[in-house]
mmCIF file of C-alpha atoms in Angstrom:
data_model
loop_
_atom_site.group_PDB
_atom_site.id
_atom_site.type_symbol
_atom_site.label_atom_id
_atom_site.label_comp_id
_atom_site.label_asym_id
_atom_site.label_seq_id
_atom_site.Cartn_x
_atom_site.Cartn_y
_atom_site.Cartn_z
ATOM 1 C CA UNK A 1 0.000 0.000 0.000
ATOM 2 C CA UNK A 2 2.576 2.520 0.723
ATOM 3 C CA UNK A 3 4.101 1.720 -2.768
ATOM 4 C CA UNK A 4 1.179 3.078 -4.368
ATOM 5 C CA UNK A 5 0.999 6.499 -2.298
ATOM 6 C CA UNK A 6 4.619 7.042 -3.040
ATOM 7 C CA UNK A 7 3.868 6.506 -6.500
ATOM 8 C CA UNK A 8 1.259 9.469 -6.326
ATOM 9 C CA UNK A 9 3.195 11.415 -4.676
ATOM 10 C CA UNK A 10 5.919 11.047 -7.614
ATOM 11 C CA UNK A 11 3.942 12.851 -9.815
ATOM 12 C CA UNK A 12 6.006 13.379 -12.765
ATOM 13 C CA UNK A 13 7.037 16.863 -13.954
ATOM 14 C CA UNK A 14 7.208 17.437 -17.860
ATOM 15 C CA UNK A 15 9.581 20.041 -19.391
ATOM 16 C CA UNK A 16 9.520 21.362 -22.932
ATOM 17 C CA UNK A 17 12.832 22.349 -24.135
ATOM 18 C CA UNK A 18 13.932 22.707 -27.624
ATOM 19 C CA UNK A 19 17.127 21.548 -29.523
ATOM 20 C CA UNK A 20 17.751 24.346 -32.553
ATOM 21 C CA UNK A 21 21.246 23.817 -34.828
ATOM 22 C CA UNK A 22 23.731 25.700 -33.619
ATOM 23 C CA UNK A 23 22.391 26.479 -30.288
ATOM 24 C CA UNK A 24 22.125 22.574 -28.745
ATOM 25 C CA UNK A 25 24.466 23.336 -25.868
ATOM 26 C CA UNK A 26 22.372 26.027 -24.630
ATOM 27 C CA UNK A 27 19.367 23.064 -24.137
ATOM 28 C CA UNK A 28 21.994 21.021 -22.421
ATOM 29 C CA UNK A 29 22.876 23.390 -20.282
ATOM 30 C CA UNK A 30 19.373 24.007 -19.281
ATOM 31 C CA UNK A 31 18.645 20.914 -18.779
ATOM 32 C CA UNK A 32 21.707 20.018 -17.164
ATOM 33 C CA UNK A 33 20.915 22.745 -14.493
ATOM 34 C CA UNK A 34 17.372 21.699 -13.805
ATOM 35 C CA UNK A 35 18.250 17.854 -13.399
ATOM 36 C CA UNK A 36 21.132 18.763 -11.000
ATOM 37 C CA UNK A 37 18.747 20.974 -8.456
ATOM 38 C CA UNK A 38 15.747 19.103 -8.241
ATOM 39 C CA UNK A 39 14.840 15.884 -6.305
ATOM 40 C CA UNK A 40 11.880 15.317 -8.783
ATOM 41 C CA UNK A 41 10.865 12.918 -11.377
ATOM 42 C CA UNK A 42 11.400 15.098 -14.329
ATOM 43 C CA UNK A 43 10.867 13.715 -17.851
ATOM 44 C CA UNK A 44 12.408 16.112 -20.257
ATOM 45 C CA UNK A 45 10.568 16.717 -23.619
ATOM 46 C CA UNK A 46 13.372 17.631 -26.013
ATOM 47 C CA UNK A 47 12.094 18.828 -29.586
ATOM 48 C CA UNK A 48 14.211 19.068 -32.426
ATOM 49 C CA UNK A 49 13.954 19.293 -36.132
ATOM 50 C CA UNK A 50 14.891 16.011 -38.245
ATOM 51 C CA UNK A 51 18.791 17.186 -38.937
ATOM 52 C CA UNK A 52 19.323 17.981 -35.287
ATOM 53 C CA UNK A 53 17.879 14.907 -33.149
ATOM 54 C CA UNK A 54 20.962 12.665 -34.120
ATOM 55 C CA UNK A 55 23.183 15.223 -32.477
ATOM 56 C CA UNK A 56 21.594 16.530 -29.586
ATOM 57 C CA UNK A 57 20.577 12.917 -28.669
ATOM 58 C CA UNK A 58 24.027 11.431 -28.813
ATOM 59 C CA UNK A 59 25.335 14.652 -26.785
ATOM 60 C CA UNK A 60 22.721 13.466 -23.893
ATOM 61 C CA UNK A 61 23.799 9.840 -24.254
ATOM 62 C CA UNK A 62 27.670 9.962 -24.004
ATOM 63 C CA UNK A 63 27.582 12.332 -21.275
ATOM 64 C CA UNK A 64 26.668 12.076 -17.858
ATOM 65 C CA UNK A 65 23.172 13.636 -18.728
ATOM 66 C CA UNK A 66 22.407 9.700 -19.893
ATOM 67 C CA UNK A 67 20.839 9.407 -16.647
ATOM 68 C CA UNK A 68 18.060 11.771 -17.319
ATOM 69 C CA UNK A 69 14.263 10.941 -18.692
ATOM 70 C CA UNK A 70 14.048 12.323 -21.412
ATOM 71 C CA UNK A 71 11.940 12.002 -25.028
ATOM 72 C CA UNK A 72 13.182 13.489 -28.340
ATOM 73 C CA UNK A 73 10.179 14.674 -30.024
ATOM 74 C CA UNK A 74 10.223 15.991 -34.037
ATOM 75 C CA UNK A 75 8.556 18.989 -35.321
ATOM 76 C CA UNK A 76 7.193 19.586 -38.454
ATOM 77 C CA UNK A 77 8.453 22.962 -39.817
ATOM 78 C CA UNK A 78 5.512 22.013 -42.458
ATOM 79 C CA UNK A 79 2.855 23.575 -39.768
ATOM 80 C CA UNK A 80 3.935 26.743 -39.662
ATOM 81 C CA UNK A 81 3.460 27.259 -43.519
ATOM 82 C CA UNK A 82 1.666 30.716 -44.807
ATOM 83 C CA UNK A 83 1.879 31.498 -41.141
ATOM 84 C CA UNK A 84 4.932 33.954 -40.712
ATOM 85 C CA UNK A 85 6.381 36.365 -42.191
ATOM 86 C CA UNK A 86 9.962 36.849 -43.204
ATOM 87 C CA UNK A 87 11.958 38.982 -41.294
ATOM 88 C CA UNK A 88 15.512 39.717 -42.623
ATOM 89 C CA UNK A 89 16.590 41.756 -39.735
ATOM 90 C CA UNK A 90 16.819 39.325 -37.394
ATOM 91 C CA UNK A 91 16.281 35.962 -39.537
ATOM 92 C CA UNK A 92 17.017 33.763 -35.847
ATOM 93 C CA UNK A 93 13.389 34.953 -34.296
ATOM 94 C CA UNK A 94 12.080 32.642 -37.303
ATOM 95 C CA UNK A 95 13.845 29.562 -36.671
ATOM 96 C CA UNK A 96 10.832 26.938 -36.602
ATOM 97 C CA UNK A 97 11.426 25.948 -33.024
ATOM 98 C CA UNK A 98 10.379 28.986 -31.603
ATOM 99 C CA UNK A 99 6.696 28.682 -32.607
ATOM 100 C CA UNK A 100 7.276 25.134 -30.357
ATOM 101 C CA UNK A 101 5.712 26.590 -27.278
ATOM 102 C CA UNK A 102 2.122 27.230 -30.056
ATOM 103 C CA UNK A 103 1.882 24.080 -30.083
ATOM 104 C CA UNK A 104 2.473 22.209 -26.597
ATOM 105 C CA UNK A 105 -1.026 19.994 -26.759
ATOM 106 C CA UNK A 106 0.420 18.306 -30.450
ATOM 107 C CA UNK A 107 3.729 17.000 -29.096
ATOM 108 C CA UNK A 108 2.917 16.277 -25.187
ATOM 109 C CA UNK A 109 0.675 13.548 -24.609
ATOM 110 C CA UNK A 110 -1.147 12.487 -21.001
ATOM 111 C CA UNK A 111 0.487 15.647 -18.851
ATOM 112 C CA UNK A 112 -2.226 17.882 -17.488
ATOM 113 C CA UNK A 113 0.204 20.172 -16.428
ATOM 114 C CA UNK A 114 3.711 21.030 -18.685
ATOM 115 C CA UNK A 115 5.977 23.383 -18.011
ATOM 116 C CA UNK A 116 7.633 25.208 -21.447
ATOM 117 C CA UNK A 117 11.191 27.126 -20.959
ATOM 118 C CA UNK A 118 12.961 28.389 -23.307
ATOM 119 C CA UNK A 119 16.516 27.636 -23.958
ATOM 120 C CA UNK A 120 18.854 30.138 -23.210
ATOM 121 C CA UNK A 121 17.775 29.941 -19.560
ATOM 122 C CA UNK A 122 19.587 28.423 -16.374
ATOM 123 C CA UNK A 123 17.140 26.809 -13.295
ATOM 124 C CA UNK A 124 18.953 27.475 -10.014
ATOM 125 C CA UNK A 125 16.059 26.715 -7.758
ATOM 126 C CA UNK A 126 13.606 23.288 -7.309
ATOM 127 C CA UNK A 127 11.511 22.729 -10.581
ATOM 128 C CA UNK A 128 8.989 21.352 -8.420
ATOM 129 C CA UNK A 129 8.364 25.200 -7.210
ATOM 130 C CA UNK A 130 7.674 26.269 -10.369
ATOM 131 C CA UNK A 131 5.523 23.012 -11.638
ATOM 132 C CA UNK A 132 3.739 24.041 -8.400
ATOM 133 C CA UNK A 133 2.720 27.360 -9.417
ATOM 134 C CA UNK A 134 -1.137 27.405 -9.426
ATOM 135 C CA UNK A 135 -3.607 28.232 -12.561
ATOM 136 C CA UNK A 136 -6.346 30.210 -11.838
ATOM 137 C CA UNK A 137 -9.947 28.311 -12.937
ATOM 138 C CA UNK A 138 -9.896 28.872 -16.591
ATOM 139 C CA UNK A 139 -6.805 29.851 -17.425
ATOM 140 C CA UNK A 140 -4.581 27.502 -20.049
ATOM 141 C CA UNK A 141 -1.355 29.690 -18.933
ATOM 142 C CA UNK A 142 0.682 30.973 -16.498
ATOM 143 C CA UNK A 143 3.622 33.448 -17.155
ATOM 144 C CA UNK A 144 5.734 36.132 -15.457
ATOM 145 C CA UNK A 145 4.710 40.331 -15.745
ATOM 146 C CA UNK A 146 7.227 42.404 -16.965
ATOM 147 C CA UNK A 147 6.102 44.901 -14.922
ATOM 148 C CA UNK A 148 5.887 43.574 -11.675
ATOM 149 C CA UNK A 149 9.732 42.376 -11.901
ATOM 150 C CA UNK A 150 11.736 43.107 -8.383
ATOM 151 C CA UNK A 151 13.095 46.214 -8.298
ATOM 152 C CA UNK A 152 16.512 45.164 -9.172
ATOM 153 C CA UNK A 153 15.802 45.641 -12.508
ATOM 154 C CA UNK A 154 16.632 49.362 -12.371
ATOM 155 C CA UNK A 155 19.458 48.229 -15.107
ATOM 156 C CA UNK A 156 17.158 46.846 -18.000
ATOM 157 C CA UNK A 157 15.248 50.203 -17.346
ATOM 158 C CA UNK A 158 18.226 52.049 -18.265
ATOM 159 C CA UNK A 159 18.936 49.879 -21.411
ATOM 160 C CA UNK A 160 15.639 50.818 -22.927
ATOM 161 C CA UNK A 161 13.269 47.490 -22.316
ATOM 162 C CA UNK A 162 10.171 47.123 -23.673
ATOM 163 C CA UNK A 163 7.658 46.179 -21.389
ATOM 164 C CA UNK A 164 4.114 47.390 -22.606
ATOM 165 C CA UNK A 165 2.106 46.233 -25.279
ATOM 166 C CA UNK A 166 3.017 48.942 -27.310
ATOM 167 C CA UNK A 167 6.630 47.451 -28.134
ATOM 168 C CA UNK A 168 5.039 44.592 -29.544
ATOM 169 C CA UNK A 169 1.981 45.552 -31.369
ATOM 170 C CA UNK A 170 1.350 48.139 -34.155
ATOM 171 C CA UNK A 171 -1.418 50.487 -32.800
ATOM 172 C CA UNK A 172 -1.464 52.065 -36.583
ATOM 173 C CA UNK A 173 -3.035 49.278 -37.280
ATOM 174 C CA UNK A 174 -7.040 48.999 -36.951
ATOM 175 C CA UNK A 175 -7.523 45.364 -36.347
ATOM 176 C CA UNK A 176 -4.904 45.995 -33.203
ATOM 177 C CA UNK A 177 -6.984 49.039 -32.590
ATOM 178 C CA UNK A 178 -10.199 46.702 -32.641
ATOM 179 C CA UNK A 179 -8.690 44.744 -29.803
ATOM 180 C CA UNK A 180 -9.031 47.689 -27.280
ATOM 181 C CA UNK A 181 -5.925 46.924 -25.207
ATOM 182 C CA UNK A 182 -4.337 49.874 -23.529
ATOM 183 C CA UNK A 183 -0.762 50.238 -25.635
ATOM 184 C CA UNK A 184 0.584 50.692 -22.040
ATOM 185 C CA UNK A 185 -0.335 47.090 -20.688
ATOM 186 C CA UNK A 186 2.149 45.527 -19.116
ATOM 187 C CA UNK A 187 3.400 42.702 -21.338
ATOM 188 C CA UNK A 188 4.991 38.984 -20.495
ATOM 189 C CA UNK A 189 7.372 36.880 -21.711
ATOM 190 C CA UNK A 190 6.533 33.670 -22.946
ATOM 191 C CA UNK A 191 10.125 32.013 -22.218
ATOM 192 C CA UNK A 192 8.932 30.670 -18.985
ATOM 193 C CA UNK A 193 4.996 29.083 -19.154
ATOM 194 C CA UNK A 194 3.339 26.577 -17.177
ATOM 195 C CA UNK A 195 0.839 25.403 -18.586
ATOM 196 C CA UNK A 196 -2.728 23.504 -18.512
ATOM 197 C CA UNK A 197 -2.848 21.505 -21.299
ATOM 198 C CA UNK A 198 -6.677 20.997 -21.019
ATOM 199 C CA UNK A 199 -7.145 24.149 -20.528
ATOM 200 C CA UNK A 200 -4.966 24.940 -23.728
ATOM 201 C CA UNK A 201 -7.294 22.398 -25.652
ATOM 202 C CA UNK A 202 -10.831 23.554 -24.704
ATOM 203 C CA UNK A 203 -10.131 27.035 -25.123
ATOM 204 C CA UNK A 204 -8.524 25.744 -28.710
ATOM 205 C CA UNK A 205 -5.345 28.396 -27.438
ATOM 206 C CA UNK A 206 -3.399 26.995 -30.669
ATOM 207 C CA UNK A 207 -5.702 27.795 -33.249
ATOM 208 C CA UNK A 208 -6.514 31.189 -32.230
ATOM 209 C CA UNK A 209 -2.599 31.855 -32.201
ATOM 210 C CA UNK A 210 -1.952 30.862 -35.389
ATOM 211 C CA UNK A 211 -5.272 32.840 -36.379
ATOM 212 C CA UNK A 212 -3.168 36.178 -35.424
ATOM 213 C CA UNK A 213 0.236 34.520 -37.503
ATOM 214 C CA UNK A 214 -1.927 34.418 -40.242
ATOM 215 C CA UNK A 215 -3.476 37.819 -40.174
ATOM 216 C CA UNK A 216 0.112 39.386 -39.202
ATOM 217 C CA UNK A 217 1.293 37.778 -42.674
ATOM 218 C CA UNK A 218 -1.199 39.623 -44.202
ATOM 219 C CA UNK A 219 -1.591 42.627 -42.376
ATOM 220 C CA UNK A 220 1.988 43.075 -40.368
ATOM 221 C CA UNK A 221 0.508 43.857 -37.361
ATOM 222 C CA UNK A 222 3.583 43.304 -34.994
ATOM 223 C CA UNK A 223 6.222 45.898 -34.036
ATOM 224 C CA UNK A 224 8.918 45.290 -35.921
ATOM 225 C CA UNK A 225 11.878 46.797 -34.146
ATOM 226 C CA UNK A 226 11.582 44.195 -31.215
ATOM 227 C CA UNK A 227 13.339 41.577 -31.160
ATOM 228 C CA UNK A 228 10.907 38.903 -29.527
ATOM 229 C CA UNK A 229 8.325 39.937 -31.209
ATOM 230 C CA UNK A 230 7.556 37.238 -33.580
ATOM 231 C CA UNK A 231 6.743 34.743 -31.080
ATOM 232 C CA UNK A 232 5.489 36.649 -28.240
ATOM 233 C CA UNK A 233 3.081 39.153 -29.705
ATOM 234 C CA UNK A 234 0.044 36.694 -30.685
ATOM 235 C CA UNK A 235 0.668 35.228 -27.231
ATOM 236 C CA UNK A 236 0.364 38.532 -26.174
ATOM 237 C CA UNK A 237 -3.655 39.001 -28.090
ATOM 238 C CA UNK A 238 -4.678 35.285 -27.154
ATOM 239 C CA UNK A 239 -3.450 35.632 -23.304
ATOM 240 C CA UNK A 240 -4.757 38.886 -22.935
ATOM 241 C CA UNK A 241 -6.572 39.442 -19.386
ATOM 242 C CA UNK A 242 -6.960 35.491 -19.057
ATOM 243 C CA UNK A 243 -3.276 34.095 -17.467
ATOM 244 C CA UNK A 244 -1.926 33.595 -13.962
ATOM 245 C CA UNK A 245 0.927 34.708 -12.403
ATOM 246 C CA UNK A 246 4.833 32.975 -12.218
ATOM 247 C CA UNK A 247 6.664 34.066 -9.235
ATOM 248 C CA UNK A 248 8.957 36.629 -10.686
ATOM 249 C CA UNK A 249 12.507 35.104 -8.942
ATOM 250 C CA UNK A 250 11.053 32.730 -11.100
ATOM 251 C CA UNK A 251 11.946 34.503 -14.178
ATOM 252 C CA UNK A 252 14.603 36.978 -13.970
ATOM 253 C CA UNK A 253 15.629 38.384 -17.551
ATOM 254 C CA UNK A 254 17.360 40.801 -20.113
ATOM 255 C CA UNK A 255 20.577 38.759 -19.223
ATOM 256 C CA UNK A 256 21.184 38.969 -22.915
ATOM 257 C CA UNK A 257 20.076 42.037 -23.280
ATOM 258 C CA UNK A 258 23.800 44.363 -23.121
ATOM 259 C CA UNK A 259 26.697 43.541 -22.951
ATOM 260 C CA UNK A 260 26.654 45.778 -19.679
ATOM 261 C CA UNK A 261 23.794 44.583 -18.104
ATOM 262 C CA UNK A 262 24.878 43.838 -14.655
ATOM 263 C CA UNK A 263 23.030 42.637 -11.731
ATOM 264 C CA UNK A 264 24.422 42.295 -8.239
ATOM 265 C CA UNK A 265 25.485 38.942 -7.233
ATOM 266 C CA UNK A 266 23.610 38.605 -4.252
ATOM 267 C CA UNK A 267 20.373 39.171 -6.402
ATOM 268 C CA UNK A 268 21.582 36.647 -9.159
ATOM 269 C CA UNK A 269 22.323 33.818 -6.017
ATOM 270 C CA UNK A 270 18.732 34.121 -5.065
ATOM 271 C CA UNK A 271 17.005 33.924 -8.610
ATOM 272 C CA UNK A 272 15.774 30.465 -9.221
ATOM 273 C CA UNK A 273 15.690 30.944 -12.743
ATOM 274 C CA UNK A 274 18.036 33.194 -14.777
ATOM 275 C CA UNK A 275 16.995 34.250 -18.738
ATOM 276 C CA UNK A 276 19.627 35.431 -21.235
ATOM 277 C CA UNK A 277 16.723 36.859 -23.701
ATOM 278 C CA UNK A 278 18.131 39.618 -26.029
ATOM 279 C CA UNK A 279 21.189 38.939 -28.416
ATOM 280 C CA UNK A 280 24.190 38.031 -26.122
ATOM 281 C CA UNK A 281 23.822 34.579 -25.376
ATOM 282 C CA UNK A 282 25.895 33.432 -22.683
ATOM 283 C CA UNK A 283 27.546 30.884 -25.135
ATOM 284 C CA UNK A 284 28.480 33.633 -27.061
ATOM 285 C CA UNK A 285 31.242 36.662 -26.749
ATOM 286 C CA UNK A 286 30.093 39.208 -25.470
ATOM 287 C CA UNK A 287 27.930 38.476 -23.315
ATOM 288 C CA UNK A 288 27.588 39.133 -19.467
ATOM 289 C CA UNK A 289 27.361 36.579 -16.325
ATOM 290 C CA UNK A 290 28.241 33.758 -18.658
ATOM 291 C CA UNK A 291 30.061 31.842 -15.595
ATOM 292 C CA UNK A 292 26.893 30.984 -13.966
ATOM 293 C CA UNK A 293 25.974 29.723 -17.274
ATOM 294 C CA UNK A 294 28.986 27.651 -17.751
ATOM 295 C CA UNK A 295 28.933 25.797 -14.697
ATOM 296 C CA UNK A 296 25.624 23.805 -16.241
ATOM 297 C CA UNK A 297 27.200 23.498 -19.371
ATOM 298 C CA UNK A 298 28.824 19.840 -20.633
ATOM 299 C CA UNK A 299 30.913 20.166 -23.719
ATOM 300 C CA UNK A 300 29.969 18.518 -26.571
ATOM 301 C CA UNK A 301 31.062 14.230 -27.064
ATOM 302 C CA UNK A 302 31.063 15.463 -30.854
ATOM 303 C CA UNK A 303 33.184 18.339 -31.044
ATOM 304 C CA UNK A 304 30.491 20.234 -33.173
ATOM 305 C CA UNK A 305 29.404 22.567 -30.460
ATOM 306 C CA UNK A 306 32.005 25.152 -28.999
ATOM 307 C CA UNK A 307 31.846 27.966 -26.548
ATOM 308 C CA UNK A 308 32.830 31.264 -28.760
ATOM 309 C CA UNK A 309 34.887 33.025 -26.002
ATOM 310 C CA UNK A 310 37.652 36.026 -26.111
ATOM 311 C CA UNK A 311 40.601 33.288 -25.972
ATOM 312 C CA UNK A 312 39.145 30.829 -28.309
#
């Protein structure tokens, strides 16, 4: 008998992270980091296109991340047809794999509950914490304001961040006009989502988002200049008014954002999850607290993958 409450008390926790080319060691990393600080059952959901499974499932297997449970799942670029727009500024934002997170319901099977991270992130704290984070009745999401961020983020204030609606939407536009959201709304970021899968289903969350890829293809309704803006802004329409809240030491950000973007180091010790969103990647020169991203990360069996560093 006591078997079977342990069993339910090992509830397992599912995590989405994807594998894109030429950023796989930022996944392991992540991964690494979240396997190493958690007591929990964690089954890793690890989605790759066709060209990259191979690699990024070898790199798990001959390292000591073997031990891990994890699934390598394959998306279908193929969905996403007619649905975005180029973008030659920043041609990364339209890498396939970031449109993942649109689809959670398609590639997770039996989890009520999934959690979705992006992966230039580092967990320092107890997944369980943030698997536990509760969903209001009715919502199919929970993320993290960019507003109500601790007040250590007087530096990403100084480096310009967006953090309204306005950054991410075109108000020129009538149809995001007709949507009668304040341009000053406080916007999230969808790097960090737990999620209730059905929830996600019943509301039909991935239909209406491609809906708004579809009309932006034909009516370019997103800002432009921003850099997450591909991804985030129809997340932005479709969770509107209707998602709960992520502790925000849950998801501290704009690590990536400058090259100068400092935080204190007491502050970074007690985040539990740290976000390099913006263009310097911690695997990348420049880029700023990259050690506390190094110490998850496990070089590469192959060889393929290295660290781009002054010295190197």
């Amino acid at each position: 008998v006591d078997l079977e409450s342990h069993e339910e008390m090992e509830e397992e926790i599912p995590v989405v992270i994807c594998a894109a080319v030429g950023r796989m060691g930022a996944a392991v990393a992540a991964i690494s980091s979240i396997y190493s600080n958690t007591e929990a059952n964690v089954l890793f959901y690890i989605i790759g296109l066709k060209t990259t499974i191979p690699h990024i499932r070898k790199w798990i297997e001959n390292s000591k991340l073997k031990e891990i449970k994890f699934k390598v799942v394959e998306f279908n670029p193929m969905v996403l047809k007619g649905k975005i727009r180029q973008d030659a500024s920043r041609p990364e934002l339209l890498q396939p794999l970031n449109f993942v997170r649109f689809y959670l319901p398609l590639l997770i099977q039996k989890h009520e509950k999934v959690i979705y991270l992006d992966d230039d992130v580092i967990v320092q704290g107890d997944i369980q914490e943030l698997y536990d984070t509760k969903l209001a009745p009715g919502h199919a999401a929970a993320f993290s304001d960019d507003c109500g961020l601790p007040s250590t983020h007087e530096m990403v204030r100084s480096v310009g961040m967006q953090n309204t609606y306005m950054g991410f939407l075109d108000y020129r536009k009538q149809a995001i006009r007709d949507l009668g959201i304040s341009p000053s709304t406080c916007s999230f970021n969808p790097g960090v989502i737990v999620a209730n899968m059905t929830e996600w289903k019943h509301q039909r969350i991935t239909k209406q988002l491609e809906k708004w890829m579809q009309r932006n293809v034909e009516e370019n309704l997103y800002s432009s200049t921003l850099g997450g803006g591909v991804a985030t802004s129809p997340m932005l329409i479709v969770f509107h008014g209707k998602y709960s809240s992520i502790n925000p030491m849950w998801h501290i950000r704009h690590l990536g954002w400058s090259p100068d973007a400092h935080y204190s180091e007491q502050f970074l010790q007690e985040a539990k999850l740290l976000h390099w969103n913006g263009r310097y990647k911690p695997w990348d020169y420049p880029s700023v607290h990259s050690d506390l991203w190094e110490n998850w990360f496990i070089p590469d069996p192959s060889g393929k993958f290295k660290l781009t560093r002054l010295d190197s």
